[in-house]
Coordinates of C-alpha atoms and ligand atoms in Angstrom, one line a residue:
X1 CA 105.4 79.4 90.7
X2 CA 107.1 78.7 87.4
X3 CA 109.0 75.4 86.9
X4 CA 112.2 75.9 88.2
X5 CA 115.5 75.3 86.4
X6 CA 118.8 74.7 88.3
X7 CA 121.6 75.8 86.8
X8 CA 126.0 75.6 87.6
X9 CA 127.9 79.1 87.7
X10 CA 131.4 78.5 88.0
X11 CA 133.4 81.3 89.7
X12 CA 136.7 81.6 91.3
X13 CA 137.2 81.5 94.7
X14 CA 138.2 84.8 95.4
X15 CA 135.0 86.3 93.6
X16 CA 132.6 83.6 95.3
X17 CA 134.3 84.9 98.9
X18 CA 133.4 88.1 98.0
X19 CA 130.2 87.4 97.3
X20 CA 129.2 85.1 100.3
X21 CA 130.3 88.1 102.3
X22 CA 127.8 90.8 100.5
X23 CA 125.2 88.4 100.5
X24 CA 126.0 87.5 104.2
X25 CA 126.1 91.4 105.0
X26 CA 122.9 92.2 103.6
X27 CA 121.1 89.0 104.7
X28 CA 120.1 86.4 102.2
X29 CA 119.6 82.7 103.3
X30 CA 121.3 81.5 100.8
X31 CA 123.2 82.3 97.3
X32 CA 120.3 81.1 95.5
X33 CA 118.2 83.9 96.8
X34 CA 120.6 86.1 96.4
X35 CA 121.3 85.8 92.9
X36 CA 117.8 85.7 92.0
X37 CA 117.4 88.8 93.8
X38 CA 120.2 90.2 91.8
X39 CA 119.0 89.0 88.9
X40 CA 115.5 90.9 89.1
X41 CA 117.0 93.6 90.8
X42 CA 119.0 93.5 87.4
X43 CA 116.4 93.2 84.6
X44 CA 114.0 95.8 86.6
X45 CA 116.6 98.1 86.2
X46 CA 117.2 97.3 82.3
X47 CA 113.4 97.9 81.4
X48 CA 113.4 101.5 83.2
X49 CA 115.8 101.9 80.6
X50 CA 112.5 101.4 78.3
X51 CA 109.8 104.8 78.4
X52 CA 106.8 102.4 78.0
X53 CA 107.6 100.1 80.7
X54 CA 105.4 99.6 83.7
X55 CA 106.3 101.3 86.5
X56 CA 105.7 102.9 90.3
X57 CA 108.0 105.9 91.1
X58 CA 108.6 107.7 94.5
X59 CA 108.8 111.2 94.2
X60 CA 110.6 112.9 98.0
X61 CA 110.1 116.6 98.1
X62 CA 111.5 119.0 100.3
X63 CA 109.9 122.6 100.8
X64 CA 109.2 125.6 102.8
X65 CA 105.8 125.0 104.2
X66 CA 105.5 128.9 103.9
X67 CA 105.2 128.9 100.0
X68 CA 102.0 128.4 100.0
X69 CA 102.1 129.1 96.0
X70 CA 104.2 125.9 95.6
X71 CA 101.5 123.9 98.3
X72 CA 99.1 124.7 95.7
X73 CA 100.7 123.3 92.7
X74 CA 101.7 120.4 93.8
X75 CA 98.3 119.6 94.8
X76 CA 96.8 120.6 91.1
X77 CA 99.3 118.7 89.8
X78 CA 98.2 115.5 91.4
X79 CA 94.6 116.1 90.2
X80 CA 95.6 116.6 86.9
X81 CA 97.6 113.5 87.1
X82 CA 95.4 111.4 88.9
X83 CA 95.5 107.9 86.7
X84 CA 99.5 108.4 87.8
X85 CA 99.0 109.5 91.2
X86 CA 98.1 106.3 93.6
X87 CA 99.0 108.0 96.9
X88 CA 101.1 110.9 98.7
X89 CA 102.0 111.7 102.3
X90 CA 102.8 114.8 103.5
X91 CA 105.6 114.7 106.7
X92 CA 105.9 118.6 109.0
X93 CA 110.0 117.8 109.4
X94 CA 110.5 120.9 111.9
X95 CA 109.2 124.7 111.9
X96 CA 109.8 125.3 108.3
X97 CA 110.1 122.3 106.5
X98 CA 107.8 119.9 104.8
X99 CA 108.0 116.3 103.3
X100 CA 106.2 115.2 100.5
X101 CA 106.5 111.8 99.4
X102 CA 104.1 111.3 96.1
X103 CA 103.8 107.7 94.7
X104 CA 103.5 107.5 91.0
X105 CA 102.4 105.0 88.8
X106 CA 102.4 104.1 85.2
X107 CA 104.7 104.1 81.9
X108 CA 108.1 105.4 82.8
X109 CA 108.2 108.1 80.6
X110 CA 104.8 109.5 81.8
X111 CA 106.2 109.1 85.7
X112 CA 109.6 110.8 84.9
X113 CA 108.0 113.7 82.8
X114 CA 105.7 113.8 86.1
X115 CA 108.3 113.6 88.4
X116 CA 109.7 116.4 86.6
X117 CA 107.5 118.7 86.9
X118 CA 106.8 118.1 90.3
X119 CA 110.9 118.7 91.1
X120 CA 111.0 122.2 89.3
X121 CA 108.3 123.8 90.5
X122 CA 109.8 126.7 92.3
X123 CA 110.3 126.7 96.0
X124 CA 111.5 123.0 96.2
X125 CA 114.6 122.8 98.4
X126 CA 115.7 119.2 97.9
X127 CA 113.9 116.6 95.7
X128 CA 114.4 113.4 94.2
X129 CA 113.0 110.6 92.6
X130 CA 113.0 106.5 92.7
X131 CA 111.9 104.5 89.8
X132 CA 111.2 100.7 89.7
X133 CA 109.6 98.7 87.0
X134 CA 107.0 96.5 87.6
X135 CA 107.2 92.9 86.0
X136 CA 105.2 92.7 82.6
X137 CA 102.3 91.4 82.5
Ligands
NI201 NI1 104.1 120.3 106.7

C-alpha cells in the first residue's frame, strides 16, 4: 500500500449530516472509506471519459432465442473480437427470451465501438452497457 497522507475537509454541518446518512445507508465503516471510495469511483469515471483508457465493460443483451440469425452473430462477433472478449454467459429468462451478458476488455473506445455493434444487431429487444476503467498501470 502507498504511504498514506491524512488530510482535514472542512464542511458544514448540514452537508456532513447528509453525508453520514448516505454513507450510513449504503454501508461504509467509516467516512474515510467512503470518501476514498468516492474518490475512485470519481477518477474511474473521469478516465472513461478518455478512448485509450483501460477498461472491462459489461455488455446485457436481451433477445428472442428464436432468431437464430442474431444467435449467430453475436457469437462471430466474439471470435472476431477475441483479445476483447474475456467471458460471456448466456441466461434462458422464460420461453422466449434470452440473457446474454458478454464481458469486454480493453481500451474504451475499442469496448464501446464493440459494445456497439453487439447492441444493433437486429433482433435485440433490450440492451445496455457498463463501462469501468481499470487503474493505470
Ligand atoms: Ni436461452
Amino acid at each position: 500500500m502507498d504511504k498514506v497522507e491524512r488530510i482535514g475537509v472542512s464542511l458544514d454541518k448540514k452537508l456532513l449530516s447528509m453525508f453520514d446518512k448516505l454513507i450510513a445507508k449504503l454501508g461504509f465503516q467509516n467516512r474515510s472509506e467512503a470518501i476514498r471510495h468516492l474518490i475512485r469511483r470519481q477518477l474511474s469515471g473521469e478516465r472513461l471519459q478518455h478512448p485509450k483508457a483501460r477498461a472491462v465493460g459489461a455488455v446485457f443483451l436481451v433477445y428472442d432465442h428464436h432468431s437464430t440469425k442474431l444467435m449467430r452473430k453475436l457469437t462471430d462477433l466474439q471470435h472476431s473480437h477475441i483479445l476483447q472478449t474475456i467471458s460471456s454467459m448466456h441466461i434462458h429468462l422464460d420461453e422466449h427470451d434470452c440473457l446474454e451478458i458478454i464481458v469486454l476488455r480493453g481500451q474504451v473506445g475499442e469496448i464501446n465501438k464493440m459494445a456497439d455493434s453487439l447492441l444493433s444487431l437486429k433482433g435485440v429487444k433490450l440492451g445496455r452497457t457498463n463501462l469501468l476503467a481499470t487503474e493505470p498501470t
